[in-house]
Amino acid sequence: MTSLRFTPLFTIILSASCYAAEQKEVQDMSDPLAVYTQVGVGATNKGINLKVGQAYDTGIATTAGMNVIEVKGIYGDALGWESDSKTTDSIDSFRFRNFSVDLSTMSATQIDASYNLNANLVADESMDISYSYIKALKPMGRFTFYPLAGVGASLGENTLEDDGSRDSGYSIMGAYGLVGMYAKITINDKIWLNYNPFWLTTIGGSDNYKDHYYGLNQSHILTHEFAASYQINPRMNLRYFANWNENVDFIDGDHRLEFNYQL
C-alpha cells in the first residue's frame, strides 16, 4: 500500500491555511497599528526581502503583541537592478521589531533593531536599537495620522575612534533621538497611500559618531517613505515602497514591490 507523504513546504502551507481558517477576525492591513500573523516577500532594486510576523498573547486583554523579523538584500547582484558597486549577493541587513498595541487608547510602543552589514563612515557594521511611542489620532476624512517619538542607541563593529584608531570588536557608539509620523490616505476600500517622514539626530557619544553617523559632517537626517497599496482580498495585498532621504534623491533611493499575506 502506498503511503501519502507531504513535503515540508506543503505542510507549512497547509498548517498556515488551517490556522487562517480558524481565525475569527481578519485585521485591517492598511492600519499601521494592526497586529496579525503574516508573511511577506519583496522584490527590490537591491535584492529580495523576506518578512515573517507573529502575533502573540500578551496576557492583557486590552493589549495585542507582535514580533516581526525581516531579512533584506538577498542576492542583490543577481536579482536586484542596482549597479554592482551598490549590491552584493550576501544579505544587506536584518530587522527585528517587537510591537505592543494598547487597544483601549489606540497607542503602541515599539522596540526596533536594525543590523546593517554594510560599512559606513564610523563602523564596518552597525546596529540601531530604538524604543518609540506611537499614537493613532482621530481620522480626518480620508486622512489618518500616527505621530511617533523615540530614543535609541547605535552599536558598531570595528568603530572609528576620535583619535583615528579602530576599536576592535563591538562597542556602543552613541545615542540618537527620532521623531516622525505615519500618514495614511484612504482612496477607497482597496487602495490607500502612505507618506512616512522621520527625522533622526545624534544626541550623545563619540565625536565621530555625533558628527558623521548620517553622512560626512551630518549629525542628523530627514528620511522619507512613500507607499501605494492595493488590497487583493482581506488577507492579501500588494504594496509599492520608495525610501529616500535628504542626501539621496527619490529615483536613487530604495524601491520594492512587496506581497503580504495575513495568516
PDB file of C-alpha atoms in Angstrom:
ATOM      1  CA  MET A   1       0.000   0.000   0.000  1.00  0.00           C
ATOM      2  CA  THR A   2       1.330   3.416  -0.920  1.00  0.00           C
ATOM      3  CA  SER A   3       1.614   5.953   1.921  1.00  0.00           C
ATOM      4  CA  LEU A   4       0.860   9.636   1.424  1.00  0.00           C
ATOM      5  CA  ARG A   5       3.867  11.875   2.134  1.00  0.00           C
ATOM      6  CA  PHE A   6       3.831  15.701   2.402  1.00  0.00           C
ATOM      7  CA  THR A   7       6.789  17.876   1.605  1.00  0.00           C
ATOM      8  CA  PRO A   8       7.829  20.356   4.350  1.00  0.00           C
ATOM      9  CA  LEU A   9       6.708  23.313   2.221  1.00  0.00           C
ATOM     10  CA  PHE A  10       3.284  21.780   1.601  1.00  0.00           C
ATOM     11  CA  THR A  11       2.968  21.058   5.325  1.00  0.00           C
ATOM     12  CA  ILE A  12       3.750  24.679   6.174  1.00  0.00           C
ATOM     13  CA  ILE A  13       1.216  25.979   3.634  1.00  0.00           C
ATOM     14  CA  LEU A  14      -1.418  23.514   4.885  1.00  0.00           C
ATOM     15  CA  SER A  15      -0.802  24.499   8.507  1.00  0.00           C
ATOM     16  CA  ALA A  16      -0.990  28.187   7.643  1.00  0.00           C
ATOM     17  CA  SER A  17      -4.250  27.652   5.750  1.00  0.00           C
ATOM     18  CA  CYS A  18      -5.774  25.757   8.682  1.00  0.00           C
ATOM     19  CA  TYR A  19      -4.642  28.479  11.079  1.00  0.00           C
ATOM     20  CA  ALA A  20      -6.167  31.164   8.848  1.00  0.00           C
ATOM     21  CA  ALA A  21      -9.439  29.261   8.659  1.00  0.00           C
ATOM     22  CA  GLU A  22      -9.609  29.123  12.479  1.00  0.00           C
ATOM     23  CA  GLN A  23      -9.063  32.851  12.987  1.00  0.00           C
ATOM     24  CA  LYS A  24     -12.267  34.672  13.902  1.00  0.00           C
ATOM     25  CA  GLU A  25     -11.420  38.104  12.584  1.00  0.00           C
ATOM     26  CA  VAL A  26      -9.214  39.415   9.793  1.00  0.00           C
ATOM     27  CA  GLN A  27      -7.286  42.567  10.726  1.00  0.00           C
ATOM     28  CA  ASP A  28      -7.250  45.752   8.651  1.00  0.00           C
ATOM     29  CA  MET A  29      -3.914  45.502   6.826  1.00  0.00           C
ATOM     30  CA  SER A  30      -3.954  49.224   5.996  1.00  0.00           C
ATOM     31  CA  ASP A  31      -3.760  50.156   9.701  1.00  0.00           C
ATOM     32  CA  PRO A  32      -0.144  50.701  10.919  1.00  0.00           C
ATOM     33  CA  LEU A  33      -1.260  49.612  14.413  1.00  0.00           C
ATOM     34  CA  ALA A  34      -2.890  46.351  13.276  1.00  0.00           C
ATOM     35  CA  VAL A  35      -1.472  43.185  14.873  1.00  0.00           C
ATOM     36  CA  TYR A  36      -1.638  39.891  12.985  1.00  0.00           C
ATOM     37  CA  THR A  37       0.454  36.902  11.952  1.00  0.00           C
ATOM     38  CA  GLN A  38       1.854  37.425   8.471  1.00  0.00           C
ATOM     39  CA  VAL A  39       4.407  36.520   5.828  1.00  0.00           C
ATOM     40  CA  GLY A  40       5.768  38.736   3.072  1.00  0.00           C
ATOM     41  CA  VAL A  41       8.239  38.777   0.187  1.00  0.00           C
ATOM     42  CA  GLY A  42       9.573  41.778  -1.690  1.00  0.00           C
ATOM     43  CA  ALA A  43      11.456  42.261  -4.964  1.00  0.00           C
ATOM     44  CA  THR A  44      13.743  45.294  -4.634  1.00  0.00           C
ATOM     45  CA  ASN A  45      16.465  47.151  -6.504  1.00  0.00           C
ATOM     46  CA  LYS A  46      18.940  45.620  -4.018  1.00  0.00           C
ATOM     47  CA  GLY A  47      17.699  42.011  -3.984  1.00  0.00           C
ATOM     48  CA  ILE A  48      14.962  40.005  -2.285  1.00  0.00           C
ATOM     49  CA  ASN A  49      13.399  40.846   1.099  1.00  0.00           C
ATOM     50  CA  LEU A  50      11.667  38.287   3.330  1.00  0.00           C
ATOM     51  CA  LYS A  51       9.378  39.070   6.269  1.00  0.00           C
ATOM     52  CA  VAL A  52       7.687  36.966   8.967  1.00  0.00           C
ATOM     53  CA  GLY A  53       5.423  38.382  11.672  1.00  0.00           C
ATOM     54  CA  GLN A  54       3.929  36.502  14.621  1.00  0.00           C
ATOM     55  CA  ALA A  55       1.102  37.873  16.769  1.00  0.00           C
ATOM     56  CA  TYR A  56       1.126  36.645  20.381  1.00  0.00           C
ATOM     57  CA  ASP A  57      -0.952  36.789  23.551  1.00  0.00           C
ATOM     58  CA  THR A  58       0.405  39.459  25.925  1.00  0.00           C
ATOM     59  CA  GLY A  59      -1.677  38.217  28.845  1.00  0.00           C
ATOM     60  CA  ILE A  60      -3.508  41.560  28.990  1.00  0.00           C
ATOM     61  CA  ALA A  61      -6.995  41.666  27.480  1.00  0.00           C
ATOM     62  CA  THR A  62      -6.619  45.212  26.085  1.00  0.00           C
ATOM     63  CA  THR A  63      -3.116  44.723  24.660  1.00  0.00           C
ATOM     64  CA  ALA A  64      -2.007  42.937  21.478  1.00  0.00           C
ATOM     65  CA  GLY A  65       1.599  41.972  20.672  1.00  0.00           C
ATOM     66  CA  MET A  66       3.548  41.085  17.543  1.00  0.00           C
ATOM     67  CA  ASN A  67       7.140  40.219  16.622  1.00  0.00           C
ATOM     68  CA  VAL A  68       8.352  40.866  13.067  1.00  0.00           C
ATOM     69  CA  ILE A  69      11.643  39.672  11.529  1.00  0.00           C
ATOM     70  CA  GLU A  70      12.899  40.914   8.144  1.00  0.00           C
ATOM     71  CA  VAL A  71      15.892  39.851   6.038  1.00  0.00           C
ATOM     72  CA  LYS A  72      16.844  42.345   3.312  1.00  0.00           C
ATOM     73  CA  GLY A  73      19.005  42.466   0.195  1.00  0.00           C
ATOM     74  CA  ILE A  74      19.282  38.740  -0.610  1.00  0.00           C
ATOM     75  CA  TYR A  75      21.129  38.092  -3.927  1.00  0.00           C
ATOM     76  CA  GLY A  76      21.345  41.790  -4.730  1.00  0.00           C
ATOM     77  CA  ASP A  77      23.758  41.344  -7.654  1.00  0.00           C
ATOM     78  CA  ALA A  78      21.754  38.534  -9.243  1.00  0.00           C
ATOM     79  CA  LEU A  79      18.179  39.647  -8.566  1.00  0.00           C
ATOM     80  CA  GLY A  80      18.372  43.407  -7.955  1.00  0.00           C
ATOM     81  CA  TRP A  81      18.772  46.126 -10.562  1.00  0.00           C
ATOM     82  CA  GLU A  82      21.271  48.437  -8.867  1.00  0.00           C
ATOM     83  CA  SER A  83      24.856  48.746 -10.104  1.00  0.00           C
ATOM     84  CA  ASP A  84      27.310  46.137  -8.821  1.00  0.00           C
ATOM     85  CA  SER A  85      29.073  48.794  -6.723  1.00  0.00           C
ATOM     86  CA  LYS A  86      25.963  49.129  -4.513  1.00  0.00           C
ATOM     87  CA  THR A  87      24.965  45.469  -4.101  1.00  0.00           C
ATOM     88  CA  THR A  88      26.347  42.049  -3.241  1.00  0.00           C
ATOM     89  CA  ASP A  89      24.860  38.558  -3.287  1.00  0.00           C
ATOM     90  CA  SER A  90      25.051  38.408   0.507  1.00  0.00           C
ATOM     91  CA  ILE A  91      22.400  39.812   2.880  1.00  0.00           C
ATOM     92  CA  ASP A  92      22.402  43.605   3.399  1.00  0.00           C
ATOM     93  CA  SER A  93      20.603  43.862   6.725  1.00  0.00           C
ATOM     94  CA  PHE A  94      18.331  42.298   9.341  1.00  0.00           C
ATOM     95  CA  ARG A  95      15.474  43.973  11.200  1.00  0.00           C
ATOM     96  CA  PHE A  96      13.559  42.879  14.311  1.00  0.00           C
ATOM     97  CA  ARG A  97      10.525  44.674  15.743  1.00  0.00           C
ATOM     98  CA  ASN A  98       8.517  43.987  18.876  1.00  0.00           C
ATOM     99  CA  PHE A  99       5.185  45.778  18.666  1.00  0.00           C
ATOM    100  CA  SER A 100       2.716  46.214  21.542  1.00  0.00           C
ATOM    101  CA  VAL A 101      -0.630  47.955  20.974  1.00  0.00           C
ATOM    102  CA  ASP A 102      -2.983  49.248  23.676  1.00  0.00           C
ATOM    103  CA  LEU A 103      -6.387  48.669  22.070  1.00  0.00           C
ATOM    104  CA  SER A 104      -8.163  50.893  24.592  1.00  0.00           C
ATOM    105  CA  THR A 105      -6.156  54.008  23.662  1.00  0.00           C
ATOM    106  CA  MET A 106      -5.023  53.026  20.128  1.00  0.00           C
ATOM    107  CA  SER A 107      -1.419  53.730  21.032  1.00  0.00           C
ATOM    108  CA  ALA A 108       1.616  51.495  20.716  1.00  0.00           C
ATOM    109  CA  THR A 109       5.187  51.010  21.845  1.00  0.00           C
ATOM    110  CA  GLN A 110       7.843  49.532  19.591  1.00  0.00           C
ATOM    111  CA  ILE A 111      11.327  48.095  20.031  1.00  0.00           C
ATOM    112  CA  ASP A 112      13.062  48.327  16.659  1.00  0.00           C
ATOM    113  CA  ALA A 113      16.501  46.800  15.988  1.00  0.00           C
ATOM    114  CA  SER A 114      18.188  47.052  12.563  1.00  0.00           C
ATOM    115  CA  TYR A 115      21.567  45.437  11.863  1.00  0.00           C
ATOM    116  CA  ASN A 116      23.380  46.818   8.795  1.00  0.00           C
ATOM    117  CA  LEU A 117      26.081  44.586   7.312  1.00  0.00           C
ATOM    118  CA  ASN A 118      27.443  47.374   5.070  1.00  0.00           C
ATOM    119  CA  ALA A 119      30.183  49.732   6.256  1.00  0.00           C
ATOM    120  CA  ASN A 120      29.560  53.418   6.949  1.00  0.00           C
ATOM    121  CA  LEU A 121      31.865  56.303   7.893  1.00  0.00           C
ATOM    122  CA  VAL A 122      32.216  55.232  11.532  1.00  0.00           C
ATOM    123  CA  ALA A 123      32.000  51.395  11.598  1.00  0.00           C
ATOM    124  CA  ASP A 124      32.388  48.278   9.472  1.00  0.00           C
ATOM    125  CA  GLU A 125      28.938  47.081  10.590  1.00  0.00           C
ATOM    126  CA  SER A 126      26.333  48.818  12.748  1.00  0.00           C
ATOM    127  CA  MET A 127      23.106  48.224  14.645  1.00  0.00           C
ATOM    128  CA  ASP A 128      20.469  50.758  15.704  1.00  0.00           C
ATOM    129  CA  ILE A 129      18.127  49.840  18.568  1.00  0.00           C
ATOM    130  CA  SER A 130      15.287  52.195  19.462  1.00  0.00           C
ATOM    131  CA  TYR A 131      12.253  52.385  21.716  1.00  0.00           C
ATOM    132  CA  SER A 132       9.386  54.532  20.466  1.00  0.00           C
ATOM    133  CA  TYR A 133       5.793  55.514  21.234  1.00  0.00           C
ATOM    134  CA  ILE A 134       3.119  55.756  18.519  1.00  0.00           C
ATOM    135  CA  LYS A 135      -0.345  57.273  18.843  1.00  0.00           C
ATOM    136  CA  ALA A 136      -3.253  56.980  16.382  1.00  0.00           C
ATOM    137  CA  LEU A 137      -5.053  60.309  16.020  1.00  0.00           C
ATOM    138  CA  LYS A 138      -8.732  60.616  15.196  1.00  0.00           C
ATOM    139  CA  PRO A 139      -9.287  60.209  11.421  1.00  0.00           C
ATOM    140  CA  MET A 140      -9.942  63.418   9.488  1.00  0.00           C
ATOM    141  CA  GLY A 141     -11.925  62.401   6.441  1.00  0.00           C
ATOM    142  CA  ARG A 142      -9.650  60.285   4.255  1.00  0.00           C
ATOM    143  CA  PHE A 143      -6.562  61.138   6.343  1.00  0.00           C
ATOM    144  CA  THR A 144      -5.244  59.360   9.450  1.00  0.00           C
ATOM    145  CA  PHE A 145      -2.035  60.364  11.253  1.00  0.00           C
ATOM    146  CA  TYR A 146       0.123  58.313  13.613  1.00  0.00           C
ATOM    147  CA  PRO A 147       2.846  60.515  15.214  1.00  0.00           C
ATOM    148  CA  LEU A 148       5.894  58.767  16.690  1.00  0.00           C
ATOM    149  CA  ALA A 149       8.765  59.721  19.017  1.00  0.00           C
ATOM    150  CA  GLY A 150      11.612  57.650  20.414  1.00  0.00           C
ATOM    151  CA  VAL A 151      15.210  57.285  21.524  1.00  0.00           C
ATOM    152  CA  GLY A 152      17.833  54.742  20.570  1.00  0.00           C
ATOM    153  CA  ALA A 153      21.441  53.577  20.753  1.00  0.00           C
ATOM    154  CA  SER A 154      23.890  52.724  17.955  1.00  0.00           C
ATOM    155  CA  LEU A 155      26.385  49.858  18.216  1.00  0.00           C
ATOM    156  CA  GLY A 156      29.257  49.260  15.837  1.00  0.00           C
ATOM    157  CA  GLU A 157      31.836  46.657  14.874  1.00  0.00           C
ATOM    158  CA  ASN A 158      35.411  47.933  14.423  1.00  0.00           C
ATOM    159  CA  THR A 159      34.335  51.504  15.087  1.00  0.00           C
ATOM    160  CA  LEU A 160      36.474  54.505  14.170  1.00  0.00           C
ATOM    161  CA  GLU A 161      37.673  56.238  17.339  1.00  0.00           C
ATOM    162  CA  ASP A 162      38.118  60.001  17.690  1.00  0.00           C
ATOM    163  CA  ASP A 163      41.909  59.596  17.567  1.00  0.00           C
ATOM    164  CA  GLY A 164      41.712  57.739  14.218  1.00  0.00           C
ATOM    165  CA  SER A 165      42.268  54.243  15.627  1.00  0.00           C
ATOM    166  CA  ARG A 166      39.915  51.288  15.264  1.00  0.00           C
ATOM    167  CA  ASP A 167      38.197  49.737  18.279  1.00  0.00           C
ATOM    168  CA  SER A 168      38.315  46.013  17.541  1.00  0.00           C
ATOM    169  CA  GLY A 169      35.079  44.147  18.234  1.00  0.00           C
ATOM    170  CA  TYR A 170      31.712  45.629  19.169  1.00  0.00           C
ATOM    171  CA  SER A 171      31.124  48.852  21.071  1.00  0.00           C
ATOM    172  CA  ILE A 172      28.399  51.394  21.796  1.00  0.00           C
ATOM    173  CA  MET A 173      28.981  54.422  19.549  1.00  0.00           C
ATOM    174  CA  GLY A 174      26.309  56.743  20.906  1.00  0.00           C
ATOM    175  CA  ALA A 175      22.638  57.604  21.299  1.00  0.00           C
ATOM    176  CA  TYR A 176      20.108  59.199  18.983  1.00  0.00           C
ATOM    177  CA  GLY A 177      16.571  60.543  19.002  1.00  0.00           C
ATOM    178  CA  LEU A 178      13.847  60.266  16.383  1.00  0.00           C
ATOM    179  CA  VAL A 179      10.500  61.882  15.678  1.00  0.00           C
ATOM    180  CA  GLY A 180       8.229  61.141  12.758  1.00  0.00           C
ATOM    181  CA  MET A 181       4.815  60.146  11.549  1.00  0.00           C
ATOM    182  CA  TYR A 182       2.920  57.502   9.642  1.00  0.00           C
ATOM    183  CA  ALA A 183       0.287  59.180   7.454  1.00  0.00           C
ATOM    184  CA  LYS A 184      -2.440  57.253   5.621  1.00  0.00           C
ATOM    185  CA  ILE A 185      -4.691  58.495   2.829  1.00  0.00           C
ATOM    186  CA  THR A 186      -7.626  56.195   2.064  1.00  0.00           C
ATOM    187  CA  ILE A 187      -8.575  56.247  -1.622  1.00  0.00           C
ATOM    188  CA  ASN A 188     -11.230  53.534  -1.393  1.00  0.00           C
ATOM    189  CA  ASP A 189     -11.737  50.230   0.433  1.00  0.00           C
ATOM    190  CA  LYS A 190      -8.942  48.576  -1.586  1.00  0.00           C
ATOM    191  CA  ILE A 191      -6.400  51.338  -2.264  1.00  0.00           C
ATOM    192  CA  TRP A 192      -4.507  53.557   0.172  1.00  0.00           C
ATOM    193  CA  LEU A 193      -1.355  55.681   0.193  1.00  0.00           C
ATOM    194  CA  ASN A 194       1.200  56.320   2.928  1.00  0.00           C
ATOM    195  CA  TYR A 195       3.787  59.021   3.473  1.00  0.00           C
ATOM    196  CA  ASN A 196       6.103  58.450   6.438  1.00  0.00           C
ATOM    197  CA  PRO A 197       8.736  61.131   7.218  1.00  0.00           C
ATOM    198  CA  PHE A 198      11.267  60.605  10.038  1.00  0.00           C
ATOM    199  CA  TRP A 199      13.898  62.933  11.491  1.00  0.00           C
ATOM    200  CA  LEU A 200      16.832  61.347  13.332  1.00  0.00           C
ATOM    201  CA  THR A 201      19.603  63.121  15.220  1.00  0.00           C
ATOM    202  CA  THR A 202      22.584  62.022  17.299  1.00  0.00           C
ATOM    203  CA  ILE A 203      22.371  63.211  20.916  1.00  0.00           C
ATOM    204  CA  GLY A 204      25.481  61.709  22.536  1.00  0.00           C
ATOM    205  CA  GLY A 205      28.526  59.529  22.018  1.00  0.00           C
ATOM    206  CA  SER A 206      31.927  59.819  20.351  1.00  0.00           C
ATOM    207  CA  ASP A 207      32.682  62.886  18.228  1.00  0.00           C
ATOM    208  CA  ASN A 208      32.958  60.731  15.092  1.00  0.00           C
ATOM    209  CA  TYR A 209      29.528  59.246  15.765  1.00  0.00           C
ATOM    210  CA  LYS A 210      27.859  62.561  16.587  1.00  0.00           C
ATOM    211  CA  ASP A 211      29.350  64.382  13.592  1.00  0.00           C
ATOM    212  CA  HIS A 212      29.339  61.751  10.813  1.00  0.00           C
ATOM    213  CA  TYR A 213      26.852  58.941  11.546  1.00  0.00           C
ATOM    214  CA  TYR A 214      24.338  60.091   8.935  1.00  0.00           C
ATOM    215  CA  GLY A 215      26.939  61.174   6.386  1.00  0.00           C
ATOM    216  CA  LEU A 216      30.033  63.357   6.233  1.00  0.00           C
ATOM    217  CA  ASN A 217      29.558  66.240   8.696  1.00  0.00           C
ATOM    218  CA  GLN A 218      25.944  65.195   9.273  1.00  0.00           C
ATOM    219  CA  SER A 219      24.645  64.721  12.808  1.00  0.00           C
ATOM    220  CA  HIS A 220      21.013  64.438  11.698  1.00  0.00           C
ATOM    221  CA  ILE A 221      18.972  63.343   8.698  1.00  0.00           C
ATOM    222  CA  LEU A 222      15.420  63.582   7.346  1.00  0.00           C
ATOM    223  CA  THR A 223      14.181  60.376   5.715  1.00  0.00           C
ATOM    224  CA  HIS A 224      11.105  59.789   3.562  1.00  0.00           C
ATOM    225  CA  GLU A 225       8.976  56.744   2.758  1.00  0.00           C
ATOM    226  CA  PHE A 226       6.113  56.574   0.257  1.00  0.00           C
ATOM    227  CA  ALA A 227       3.872  53.545  -0.208  1.00  0.00           C
ATOM    228  CA  ALA A 228       0.995  52.742  -2.556  1.00  0.00           C
ATOM    229  CA  SER A 229      -1.053  49.684  -1.611  1.00  0.00           C
ATOM    230  CA  TYR A 230      -3.742  47.505  -3.155  1.00  0.00           C
ATOM    231  CA  GLN A 231      -5.782  45.043  -1.069  1.00  0.00           C
ATOM    232  CA  ILE A 232      -6.330  41.978  -3.278  1.00  0.00           C
ATOM    233  CA  ASN A 233      -8.624  40.351  -0.723  1.00  0.00           C
ATOM    234  CA  PRO A 234      -8.976  40.697   3.084  1.00  0.00           C
ATOM    235  CA  ARG A 235      -5.827  38.601   3.671  1.00  0.00           C
ATOM    236  CA  MET A 236      -3.580  39.592   0.739  1.00  0.00           C
ATOM    237  CA  ASN A 237      -2.165  42.859  -0.500  1.00  0.00           C
ATOM    238  CA  LEU A 238       0.418  44.187  -2.926  1.00  0.00           C
ATOM    239  CA  ARG A 239       2.472  47.240  -1.909  1.00  0.00           C
ATOM    240  CA  TYR A 240       4.999  49.502  -3.641  1.00  0.00           C
ATOM    241  CA  PHE A 241       7.528  51.292  -1.390  1.00  0.00           C
ATOM    242  CA  ALA A 242      10.067  54.030  -2.083  1.00  0.00           C
ATOM    243  CA  ASN A 243      12.625  55.185   0.514  1.00  0.00           C
ATOM    244  CA  TRP A 244      14.929  58.183   0.146  1.00  0.00           C
ATOM    245  CA  ASN A 245      16.415  60.989   2.257  1.00  0.00           C
ATOM    246  CA  GLU A 246      17.897  64.478   2.070  1.00  0.00           C
ATOM    247  CA  ASN A 247      21.150  63.052   0.673  1.00  0.00           C
ATOM    248  CA  VAL A 248      19.606  60.597  -1.800  1.00  0.00           C
ATOM    249  CA  ASP A 249      17.101  61.607  -4.494  1.00  0.00           C
ATOM    250  CA  PHE A 250      13.850  59.684  -4.913  1.00  0.00           C
ATOM    251  CA  ILE A 251      14.992  57.989  -8.128  1.00  0.00           C
ATOM    252  CA  ASP A 252      18.257  56.833  -6.495  1.00  0.00           C
ATOM    253  CA  GLY A 253      16.579  55.558  -3.316  1.00  0.00           C
ATOM    254  CA  ASP A 254      15.368  52.090  -2.382  1.00  0.00           C
ATOM    255  CA  HIS A 255      12.352  50.738  -4.276  1.00  0.00           C
ATOM    256  CA  ARG A 256      10.470  47.497  -3.689  1.00  0.00           C
ATOM    257  CA  LEU A 257       7.314  45.667  -4.672  1.00  0.00           C
ATOM    258  CA  GLU A 258       6.047  43.620  -1.732  1.00  0.00           C
ATOM    259  CA  PHE A 259       3.406  40.892  -1.409  1.00  0.00           C
ATOM    260  CA  ASN A 260       1.928  40.309   2.071  1.00  0.00           C
ATOM    261  CA  TYR A 261      -0.339  37.543   3.326  1.00  0.00           C
ATOM    262  CA  GLN A 262      -2.192  37.577   6.648  1.00  0.00           C
ATOM    263  CA  LEU A 263      -2.279  34.100   8.194  1.00  0.00           C
TER     264      LEU A 263
END
